[in-house]
Amino acid sequence: MKLLGRSAVLGLIVVAAGWYLTRPQPLSPDVFNGITADSENGAIIFAAAGCASCHNADDQPPELLSGGRRFASPFGTFIAPNISSDPTHGVGNWPDVALASAIMVGVGRDGEHLFPAFPYTSYNKADVQDVADLIAYLRTLPASDQPSQPHEVGFPFNLRVTLGPWKALFEGDDWALQDAATPEIARGRYLVEALGHCTECHTSRNALGGVDRSRWLAGAENPSGDGRIPNITPAALTWSASEISEYLKSGFTPEFDTAGGEMAAVVRNTSKLTDGDRDAIAAYLKAIPAIANETP
Amino acid sequence: MPTTMTKILTAAGLISVMTVAYADGHLTQDQQRGMDARQSHMGLLGFNLGPLGAMAQDKIDYDATVAATAAANLAAVAGISQDRYWVEGTDSSVEGSRAKAEIWTDMAGFEAEQTALVTATADLAAVAGDGLDALKAAFGPVGQACGSCHENYRTPRQ
């Protein structure tokens, strides 16, 4: 009995310590000290980071970030929130640091963990200057008074406290491609791994929803159930670098098929980048390890 | 001794199970022909887009005759009625199909995509022989028409 009591106390201490160690920790208030934001560059970051693809509503201009798109997953359905400049329903009155904390460390304005359907596990590698520019650009966009909808996520995944340990396991901020051989590949790595968050769809996940980094960009189940997200490592993506670059510009494959599904929205974003940035993405995709398709 | 009614019910049950199993694994001739025809149709569009796209992307030299012919073909193919292609029961749950179920639940939206392609390819055919700049300007909307329909009505590959 005594032993049981001790075990219970020890167990509680472990849980409390775990809770404490993985509690939401926003960015330091001085993160933007000495930084001047440039909203023009922010528009490019906005495209590169694909914000509109999730946060705008169907059939609305990309600049109206009213939210409402639904994202089905094995853990429930996540609904993109309103991140327009509306002070009540959007993020218009969030301080810059609060927005940056959401983007880079997945901590909401009330100090809560955000669900990783929001790809802060990629954005945590973004340059602080780019995040400052992005926030300045977001503030120039129109307001929408459409209220954000609650996520439809059941027990136990709806307990945000569980996201602390999840982050401890899966929120690494190291590059998947450790050695970038040229500045162009390094730029491509930044665009793919940090801003573009390509891995969020193109890499398979484990049972806890963490990205399987041993199969980086080697394709995954489509969470919507329709088809598969393709393998884009050199094992499967055999297009030349210039063909990849052209696809990201016009949406045309070398056979003059076009991007479809969610990728059509991605190409709308990449079409706004410079040729140099699209070439960098292509160079990166040529440089990552080739991983064969999983045999079903 | 089973009653006649029991026998009839058992037989009816077996037939319905077999029908479901058959429908699950096999397509009717109309379904298969519809799928073959629409995939051939897409193949013809892609084939004629080839030289136009290569010129628009500066991969081959502009040739007015080749461009005008390919664009005329493209417009002609885009104008072929698709009414008999989209047979019920041939969405992406069927092997070899990438057609989203929305084609059948939103036929009006799907037909609007086809109309957009007819317009864009007619505009391209009207100017494709008039020089590279004219071709490039009219080629963009064709790509957008292709992409818009593929975005809304086609699933990724299996």
mmCIF file with all atom_site columns, C-alpha atoms in Angstrom, chain A residues 10 20 27 37 44 57 67 80 86 115 143 145 153 156 165 176 178 182 185 202 209 217 255 258:
data_model
loop_
_atom_site.group_PDB
_atom_site.id
_atom_site.type_symbol
_atom_site.label_atom_id
_atom_site.label_alt_id
_atom_site.label_comp_id
_atom_site.label_asym_id
_atom_site.label_entity_id
_atom_site.label_seq_id
_atom_site.pdbx_PDB_ins_code
_atom_site.Cartn_x
_atom_site.Cartn_y
_atom_site.Cartn_z
_atom_site.occupancy
_atom_site.B_iso_or_equiv
_atom_site.pdbx_formal_charge
_atom_site.auth_seq_id
_atom_site.auth_comp_id
_atom_site.auth_asym_id
_atom_site.auth_atom_id
_atom_site.pdbx_PDB_model_num
ATOM 1  C CA . LEU A 1 10  ? 6.145   9.628  -8.211  1.00 0.00 ? 10  LEU A CA 1
ATOM 2  C CA . TYR A 1 20  ? 5.912   21.907 -16.983 1.00 0.00 ? 20  TYR A CA 1
ATOM 3  C CA . LEU A 1 27  ? 8.781   33.790 -28.369 1.00 0.00 ? 27  LEU A CA 1
ATOM 4  C CA . ALA A 1 37  ? 9.561   45.104 -41.518 1.00 0.00 ? 37  ALA A CA 1
ATOM 5  C CA . ILE A 1 44  ? 6.508   37.212 -51.502 1.00 0.00 ? 44  ILE A CA 1
ATOM 6  C CA . ALA A 1 57  ? -12.279 30.662 -48.413 1.00 0.00 ? 57  ALA A CA 1
ATOM 7  C CA . GLY A 1 67  ? -10.773 30.864 -42.902 1.00 0.00 ? 67  GLY A CA 1
ATOM 8  C CA . ALA A 1 80  ? -8.628  26.964 -40.766 1.00 0.00 ? 80  ALA A CA 1
ATOM 9  C CA . ASP A 1 86  ? -10.413 42.002 -38.508 1.00 0.00 ? 86  ASP A CA 1
ATOM 10 C CA . PHE A 1 115 ? -2.554  22.069 -33.435 1.00 0.00 ? 115 PHE A CA 1
ATOM 11 C CA . ALA A 1 143 ? -10.789 42.254 -42.835 1.00 0.00 ? 143 ALA A CA 1
ATOM 12 C CA . ASP A 1 145 ? -15.958 39.340 -39.976 1.00 0.00 ? 145 ASP A CA 1
ATOM 13 C CA . VAL A 1 153 ? -11.352 16.912 -32.943 1.00 0.00 ? 153 VAL A CA 1
ATOM 14 C CA . PRO A 1 156 ? -8.016  12.684 -26.401 1.00 0.00 ? 156 PRO A CA 1
ATOM 15 C CA . PRO A 1 165 ? 4.935   16.183 -25.536 1.00 0.00 ? 165 PRO A CA 1
ATOM 16 C CA . ALA A 1 176 ? 16.338  17.382 -43.244 1.00 0.00 ? 176 ALA A CA 1
ATOM 17 C CA . GLN A 1 178 ? 21.957  18.603 -43.652 1.00 0.00 ? 178 GLN A CA 1
ATOM 18 C CA . THR A 1 182 ? 25.587  25.213 -53.217 1.00 0.00 ? 182 THR A CA 1
ATOM 19 C CA . ILE A 1 185 ? 20.411  24.366 -52.954 1.00 0.00 ? 185 ILE A CA 1
ATOM 20 C CA . HIS A 1 202 ? 4.645   14.906 -49.293 1.00 0.00 ? 202 HIS A CA 1
ATOM 21 C CA . GLY A 1 209 ? 1.030   12.251 -36.744 1.00 0.00 ? 209 GLY A CA 1
ATOM 22 C CA . LEU A 1 217 ? 9.334   13.829 -49.428 1.00 0.00 ? 217 LEU A CA 1
ATOM 23 C CA . GLU A 1 255 ? 3.789   16.024 -71.087 1.00 0.00 ? 255 GLU A CA 1
ATOM 24 C CA . THR A 1 258 ? -1.402  20.204 -65.542 1.00 0.00 ? 258 THR A CA 1
#
